Amino acid sequence: MAGQVAIVTGSSSGIGRAIAETLASRKVSVIVNSSKSPDQGLVVADSLQGASYFQGSVTDDNFGPDIVQFALRRYGRLDILVNNAGTTRIISHADLEGATTEIWREIFEVNVFGAWSIIRAASAALEDNGGGQILNITSLAGIRQTGSSIPYATSKAALNHLTQLLAVALAPKIRVNAVAPGLVDTAWTKDWHDIRNNYSKTAPLQRSATTRDVADSALQIMENPYLTGTILCLDGGMSLKR
């Protein structure tokens, strides 16, 4: 992977940052991105050899073309796209009134349409240099009847299916895979004490995931040239208990 170039959306913190750091450790030049945290994004980029920072939201119409052109101007190539940017709302699955159409649109704009937009913009560049790869960060919520809300879980199910559709449509030049974590310890989830305790009691491995767990699994997928269309459920065995 040394010498390759990667875009990692939503990488100023959490899972995205861990993936960016892991790729940089393999001498991949990483484009760090965030929509609302430019100071933190610049800190991450400055800490990684060969990295740079691109500010922007995946929901902006020009984001995909702009970040791809940024990569090509700065590095002359693009090999890896990691769609990590995401959003959610915490809404009980039984609260149908709370899951408004506005919330559905907000979540799908980021989690599905944002990923689709940048994939469309990046596909031609990824095909060059012998082919590239796309890794989508989805969720156990897209596989099992769980998650912070029904709109969130449905958006991740859509991204899982998009992963497999594109694995066929873009083969053989571009590989497309996904990591679907269960509960991960991030700034998002740091106050979810009851949820974390319940997860630790229920999951066979008796803990939630770390961002490093997700990044390590992402790297294993990206380093395997024969893997495409795979959705890796990274949940400490939780799905076996449901």
XYZ file of C-alpha atoms in Angstrom:
242
model
C 0.000 0.000 0.000
C 3.003 2.309 0.305
C 2.749 5.205 -2.113
C -1.012 4.969 -2.497
C -3.433 7.828 -1.840
C -6.616 7.599 0.246
C -9.584 9.824 0.981
C -11.143 9.156 4.396
C -14.321 11.137 4.995
C -15.201 12.118 8.539
C -11.667 11.508 9.755
C -10.972 14.273 12.271
C -11.893 11.935 15.143
C -13.211 8.507 16.068
C -13.237 5.640 13.588
C -12.211 7.827 10.664
C -9.180 9.163 12.489
C -8.097 5.654 13.498
C -8.365 4.477 9.885
C -6.426 7.515 8.653
C -3.670 6.845 11.189
C -3.531 3.160 10.260
C -3.253 3.920 6.551
C -0.559 6.517 7.197
C 1.404 3.900 9.149
C 1.471 1.906 5.887
C 2.909 4.954 4.086
C -0.377 5.817 2.407
C -0.914 9.545 1.794
C -4.234 10.346 3.452
C -6.640 13.181 2.775
C -8.239 13.899 6.136
C -11.723 15.394 6.014
C -14.330 16.864 8.316
C -17.410 19.000 7.846
C -17.386 20.975 11.098
C -14.002 20.539 12.815
C -11.306 22.198 10.688
C -8.969 22.818 13.614
C -9.104 19.190 14.715
C -8.854 17.978 11.132
C -5.706 20.010 10.577
C -4.218 18.618 13.791
C -4.805 15.073 12.536
C -3.425 15.813 9.070
C -0.349 17.537 10.490
C 0.357 14.497 12.670
C 0.450 12.089 9.711
C 3.313 11.928 7.262
C 2.239 12.895 3.762
C -1.322 13.740 4.807
C -3.365 16.801 3.902
C -6.710 18.228 4.965
C -9.862 18.979 2.983
C -12.756 20.805 4.607
C -16.264 20.006 3.415
C -19.512 18.137 3.958
C -20.489 15.048 1.989
C -23.956 16.597 1.660
C -22.668 19.450 -0.514
C -23.314 18.893 -4.222
C -19.734 19.707 -5.219
C -18.012 17.852 -2.391
C -17.284 14.655 -4.321
C -15.810 16.269 -7.443
C -13.925 18.847 -5.371
C -12.203 16.416 -2.996
C -11.315 14.057 -5.851
C -9.775 16.914 -7.839
C -7.930 17.994 -4.691
C -6.429 14.507 -4.439
C -5.436 14.422 -8.100
C -3.883 17.896 -8.041
C -1.918 17.239 -4.875
C -0.888 13.619 -5.350
C -1.630 12.768 -8.979
C -3.657 9.672 -8.149
C -6.388 8.158 -5.986
C -6.340 4.534 -4.837
C -8.615 4.237 -1.790
C -11.912 5.803 -0.780
C -13.166 5.246 2.765
C -16.745 6.414 3.292
C -16.802 6.948 7.038
C -18.781 10.192 7.418
C -22.076 9.486 9.109
C -24.777 10.855 11.352
C -27.594 9.565 13.530
C -30.375 10.503 15.920
C -31.256 8.578 19.065
C -34.934 7.682 18.730
C -36.703 4.684 20.209
C -37.709 2.234 17.506
C -41.246 2.329 18.926
C -41.431 6.127 18.556
C -42.756 6.344 15.010
C -43.845 9.962 15.452
C -40.352 10.931 16.559
C -38.765 9.570 13.388
C -39.936 12.454 11.231
C -39.503 12.726 7.477
C -37.031 15.542 8.098
C -34.866 13.240 10.246
C -35.054 10.472 7.636
C -33.852 12.907 4.980
C -31.096 14.303 7.189
C -29.686 10.849 7.945
C -29.964 9.533 4.399
C -28.359 12.700 2.985
C -25.171 11.906 4.899
C -25.117 8.132 5.256
C -26.345 7.104 1.800
C -26.540 9.967 -0.677
C -23.247 11.453 0.528
C -21.445 8.147 0.053
C -23.062 7.630 -3.359
C -22.069 11.115 -4.527
C -18.388 10.715 -3.734
C -18.298 7.179 -5.154
C -19.634 8.520 -8.467
C -17.052 11.289 -8.455
C -14.149 9.003 -7.520
C -14.808 5.939 -9.665
C -12.893 7.083 -12.749
C -9.823 8.052 -10.719
C -9.963 4.790 -8.760
C -9.907 2.786 -11.992
C -6.558 4.287 -12.972
C -3.190 2.985 -11.760
C -4.344 -0.619 -12.010
C -7.561 -0.208 -10.047
C -8.561 0.937 -6.576
C -10.938 0.186 -3.762
C -13.832 1.557 -1.749
C -14.489 0.764 1.903
C -17.815 1.756 3.436
C -18.187 1.999 7.209
C -21.684 0.729 7.918
C -23.111 -0.796 11.104
C -24.464 -3.880 12.807
C -27.697 -1.869 12.799
C -27.855 -2.421 9.049
C -27.788 -6.195 9.555
C -29.757 -6.802 12.755
C -32.818 -5.195 14.348
C -30.847 -2.751 16.466
C -29.309 0.715 16.310
C -29.862 4.248 17.568
C -32.970 4.783 15.422
C -34.913 3.181 12.593
C -33.810 5.848 10.063
C -30.168 5.228 11.006
C -30.459 1.443 10.818
C -32.233 1.641 7.475
C -29.575 3.970 6.070
C -26.853 1.509 7.031
C -28.801 -1.385 5.505
C -28.978 0.647 2.302
C -25.227 1.261 2.409
C -24.580 -2.448 2.945
C -26.646 -3.312 -0.125
C -25.010 -0.529 -2.134
C -21.650 -2.050 -1.209
C -22.572 -5.388 -2.753
C -24.255 -3.895 -5.814
C -21.156 -1.823 -6.547
C -18.826 -4.760 -5.919
C -20.408 -6.351 -8.990
C -20.919 -3.180 -11.026
C -17.363 -1.854 -10.592
C -15.483 -5.158 -10.847
C -12.814 -6.043 -11.736
C -11.098 -2.647 -11.563
C -12.526 -1.491 -8.216
C -13.083 -3.614 -5.103
C -15.905 -2.569 -2.774
C -16.252 -3.809 0.803
C -17.682 -2.709 4.143
C -17.017 -2.973 7.855
C -20.194 -3.141 9.959
C -19.255 -2.503 13.606
C -21.460 -2.958 16.612
C -21.092 -0.483 19.470
C -17.804 1.433 19.222
C -16.246 3.596 21.934
C -16.177 7.097 20.399
C -17.102 10.653 21.350
C -20.566 9.878 19.984
C -21.100 7.023 22.432
C -19.107 8.157 25.467
C -22.254 8.999 27.441
C -24.135 5.830 26.504
C -23.301 4.170 29.825
C -26.335 1.889 30.069
C -26.046 0.815 26.442
C -22.344 0.069 26.829
C -22.882 -1.894 30.031
C -25.631 -3.950 28.414
C -23.479 -4.566 25.351
C -20.580 -5.736 27.488
C -22.841 -8.115 29.405
C -24.436 -9.561 26.262
C -21.653 -9.780 23.663
C -19.576 -12.984 23.875
C -16.348 -10.945 23.986
C -17.836 -8.857 26.823
C -16.877 -5.417 25.572
C -17.659 -2.843 22.931
C -15.195 -2.197 20.110
C -12.445 0.387 20.074
C -11.736 2.558 17.071
C -8.489 0.611 16.709
C -10.466 -2.626 16.366
C -12.359 -1.104 13.450
C -9.241 0.343 11.836
C -7.391 -2.970 12.090
C -10.285 -4.783 10.424
C -10.474 -2.122 7.727
C -6.788 -2.606 7.001
C -7.159 -6.382 6.763
C -9.870 -5.924 4.146
C -7.943 -3.313 2.192
C -4.791 -5.423 2.090
C -6.575 -8.472 0.633
C -6.665 -8.113 -3.177
C -9.153 -10.960 -3.634
C -11.841 -9.566 -1.350
C -14.870 -7.731 -2.731
C -18.542 -7.523 -1.802
C -17.752 -8.466 1.791
C -19.594 -6.909 4.722
C -17.511 -7.692 7.792
C -19.684 -7.779 10.904
C -17.383 -6.574 13.693
C -19.489 -6.893 16.818
C -17.666 -9.065 19.338
C -20.158 -11.819 18.599
C -23.217 -9.737 19.535
C -25.157 -10.809 16.430
C -24.922 -14.416 17.636
C -26.981 -13.487 20.692
C -29.897 -11.845 18.860
